[in-house]
Coordinates of C-alpha atoms in Angstrom, one line a residue:
M278 CA 57.0 2.7 187.1
N279 CA 59.7 3.0 184.2
T280 CA 62.7 5.6 184.3
F281 CA 60.8 8.9 183.1
S282 CA 57.4 8.9 184.2
F283 CA 58.5 9.7 188.0
Y284 CA 60.0 12.4 186.4
F285 CA 56.9 14.1 184.5
I286 CA 55.1 14.2 187.5
L287 CA 57.7 15.6 189.5
F288 CA 59.2 17.7 187.3
L289 CA 56.6 18.9 184.9
A290 CA 54.3 19.8 187.8
G291 CA 51.5 22.8 186.8
T292 CA 48.4 23.7 186.2
C293 CA 46.5 22.9 182.9
T294 CA 43.1 24.8 181.6
S295 CA 41.0 22.1 179.8
C296 CA 39.8 22.8 176.5
H297 CA 38.3 20.9 173.7
A298 CA 39.8 19.8 170.8
N299 CA 39.2 21.6 167.2
T300 CA 39.3 20.1 163.7
D301 CA 40.3 23.3 162.3
P302 CA 44.1 23.8 164.1
G303 CA 45.4 27.3 163.4
S304 CA 47.5 29.0 165.5
D305 CA 45.4 28.9 168.8
N306 CA 43.7 26.1 167.9
C307 CA 47.0 24.1 168.3
K308 CA 47.4 25.5 171.7
K309 CA 43.8 24.0 172.9
L310 CA 44.4 20.8 171.3
Y311 CA 48.2 20.5 172.9
L312 CA 46.6 22.0 176.3
E313 CA 43.5 19.3 175.8
A314 CA 46.0 16.7 175.5
N315 CA 47.6 17.1 178.4
E316 CA 44.5 17.0 180.4
R317 CA 44.5 14.0 179.9
L318 CA 48.0 12.9 180.6
N319 CA 47.0 14.6 183.9
E320 CA 43.6 12.9 184.0
F321 CA 45.7 9.6 183.7
Y322 CA 47.8 9.9 186.6
Q323 CA 45.3 11.3 188.6
Q324 CA 42.7 8.1 187.7
G325 CA 45.7 5.3 186.7
N326 CA 42.8 5.1 183.5
Q327 CA 45.4 4.2 180.2
K328 CA 42.3 5.4 178.1
K329 CA 43.3 8.8 179.0
L330 CA 46.4 8.1 177.2
D331 CA 45.1 6.6 174.0
T332 CA 43.0 9.8 173.9
A333 CA 46.0 12.1 174.2
L334 CA 47.7 10.0 171.3
Y335 CA 44.7 10.4 169.6
I336 CA 44.4 13.9 169.3
L337 CA 48.8 14.6 169.2
D338 CA 48.3 12.3 165.8
K339 CA 45.6 13.8 164.5
N340 CA 47.0 17.4 164.6
I341 CA 50.7 17.1 164.9
D342 CA 51.5 18.2 161.4
A343 CA 48.9 21.2 161.1
C344 CA 51.1 22.2 164.3
P345 CA 54.4 23.7 163.2
D346 CA 54.0 25.8 165.8
Y347 CA 53.4 23.4 168.9
N348 CA 55.0 20.4 166.5
V349 CA 58.4 20.6 169.1
R350 CA 55.9 20.1 171.8
M351 CA 53.9 18.2 170.6
V352 CA 56.3 15.8 169.8
D353 CA 58.0 15.9 173.4
L354 CA 54.3 15.3 174.6
K355 CA 53.6 12.1 172.0
I356 CA 57.0 10.8 173.3
K357 CA 56.1 11.1 176.5
L358 CA 52.1 9.0 175.9
L359 CA 54.2 6.2 174.1
I360 CA 56.7 5.8 176.7
L361 CA 54.0 5.9 179.3
L362 CA 51.8 3.4 177.1
N363 CA 55.4 0.6 176.9
A364 CA 55.1 1.7 173.0
S365 CA 58.5 0.5 172.9
D366 CA 58.3 -0.3 168.8
R367 CA 55.9 2.3 167.8
G368 CA 58.2 4.6 170.0
Y369 CA 61.7 3.8 168.9
K370 CA 60.6 4.4 165.7
F371 CA 59.0 7.4 166.2
I372 CA 61.6 8.7 167.4
D373 CA 64.2 7.0 164.4
S374 CA 62.6 9.0 162.1
L375 CA 62.3 12.9 163.4
D376 CA 65.6 15.7 162.9
V377 CA 67.3 16.4 166.4
N378 CA 66.3 19.6 165.7
K379 CA 62.1 18.6 166.7
F380 CA 63.7 17.7 170.3
D381 CA 64.4 21.0 172.5
K382 CA 67.8 19.7 173.4
P383 CA 70.2 17.8 171.7
Y384 CA 70.6 15.0 174.7
K385 CA 67.2 13.4 173.8
K386 CA 67.2 12.1 170.9
G387 CA 69.2 9.3 171.7
L388 CA 68.0 9.0 175.3
Y389 CA 64.6 8.2 174.0
L390 CA 65.9 5.9 171.6
K391 CA 67.5 4.4 174.5
N392 CA 64.9 4.4 176.3
F393 CA 62.5 2.9 174.2
K394 CA 65.3 0.1 173.8
V395 CA 65.3 -0.9 177.2
I396 CA 61.3 -1.0 177.6
G397 CA 61.3 -3.6 175.1
L398 CA 63.6 -5.7 177.2
D399 CA 61.5 -7.8 178.6
S400 CA 63.5 -11.1 179.6
P401 CA 65.7 -11.1 182.2
A402 CA 68.3 -12.4 180.4
D403 CA 68.1 -8.9 178.9
S404 CA 69.6 -7.7 181.9
V405 CA 73.2 -7.5 180.4
N406 CA 72.0 -5.0 177.8
R407 CA 69.8 -3.2 179.9
I408 CA 72.4 -2.3 182.5
K409 CA 74.6 -1.4 179.1
L410 CA 72.0 0.6 177.5
Y411 CA 72.0 2.6 181.3
Q412 CA 75.0 3.6 181.5
E413 CA 75.2 5.0 178.0
M414 CA 72.1 7.0 178.6
I415 CA 73.6 8.1 181.9
N416 CA 77.1 9.0 179.9
D417 CA 74.9 11.3 177.4
L418 CA 73.6 13.2 180.1
L419 CA 76.7 14.1 182.0
G420 CA 78.5 15.2 178.4
Y421 CA 75.4 17.1 178.5
L422 CA 75.6 18.5 182.1
K423 CA 79.9 19.6 181.9
N424 CA 78.4 22.4 179.6
H425 CA 74.7 23.0 181.3
P426 CA 75.3 22.1 185.4
S427 CA 72.1 24.0 186.3
D428 CA 69.8 22.2 183.4
K429 CA 66.8 20.7 186.4
E430 CA 65.2 18.2 183.2
A431 CA 68.5 16.7 182.8
I432 CA 69.8 16.3 186.5
A433 CA 66.1 14.7 186.9
E434 CA 66.6 12.4 184.0
L435 CA 69.8 11.2 185.3
F436 CA 69.0 10.5 189.1
F437 CA 66.4 8.4 187.7
I438 CA 68.2 6.7 185.5
K439 CA 71.1 5.8 188.1
I440 CA 68.3 4.5 190.6
K441 CA 68.1 1.6 187.7
M442 CA 71.7 1.0 188.8
E443 CA 72.5 1.6 192.0
S444 CA 71.2 1.4 195.8
R445 CA 68.6 4.1 196.7
S446 CA 71.3 5.5 199.7
K447 CA 74.0 5.8 197.1
V448 CA 72.1 7.9 194.4
L449 CA 70.7 9.6 197.6
E450 CA 74.2 10.7 198.6
D451 CA 74.7 11.7 195.3
I452 CA 72.1 13.9 194.8
D453 CA 73.3 15.6 198.4
M454 CA 76.7 16.2 196.9
M455 CA 75.3 17.7 193.7
Q456 CA 73.4 20.4 196.1
R457 CA 76.1 21.3 197.7
H458 CA 78.0 22.2 194.8
D459 CA 75.5 23.5 192.8
K460 CA 75.6 27.5 193.1
I461 CA 72.1 27.9 192.9
N462 CA 71.2 25.2 195.7
D463 CA 67.6 25.2 194.8
S464 CA 66.4 22.6 197.7
L465 CA 62.6 22.9 196.5
F466 CA 64.2 21.4 193.1
Y467 CA 66.4 18.8 195.2
E468 CA 63.9 18.1 197.9
G469 CA 61.4 17.1 195.2
L470 CA 63.8 14.9 193.5
K471 CA 64.6 13.0 197.0
A472 CA 61.1 12.6 197.2
G473 CA 60.2 11.1 193.8
I474 CA 63.5 8.7 194.7
T475 CA 62.3 7.4 197.5
G476 CA 58.7 7.0 196.3
E477 CA 57.3 9.7 198.7
Q478 CA 53.7 10.8 197.6
I479 CA 53.6 14.0 195.4
G480 CA 52.3 16.5 192.8
T481 CA 50.6 14.8 189.6
S482 CA 49.2 17.5 187.4
V483 CA 51.4 17.7 184.6
V484 CA 52.2 20.7 181.9
Q485 CA 54.3 22.4 180.1

């Protein structure tokens, strides 16, 4: 599983209300369309049926431009779908076409661009470039976390990238160290993070 799909399962867990797409997307309908696409993603995690991803992507592609109030959320969901589909070229071009303000956090555009580059590196000969990109992603996240040390999403992304480069024991040790220095010390969050790193079974409903 790629770097971010673990993260989706762990840290975007919730309950999605099933609804049906509408061809006249106003504000309420845009919410329904967004939830409908998210529900198809939930079903993919539950069933492993890739057609669910295709359906969710179709809903977003058809309606994303007509839903300005939901544009950022739809963009974020579309990126997740493209990652899960391993659509490296399409994903990179989509990210590259977006202004940074389409993302809810400033580091995300660069991070996603690099992730799609990684997805496109299939050959064992590309291992040097892959490691280089992972290290750049780690550095970007560490820079962001200096000013936002309690951002759980960024913390999760950091460690799911680190596991690509370091041993599991070292990553778990680093998580424990971060938890000890975290003033909030959300034990449920850190235990969930470690469960994802070790591959333990966790919940699979995903929604924002």
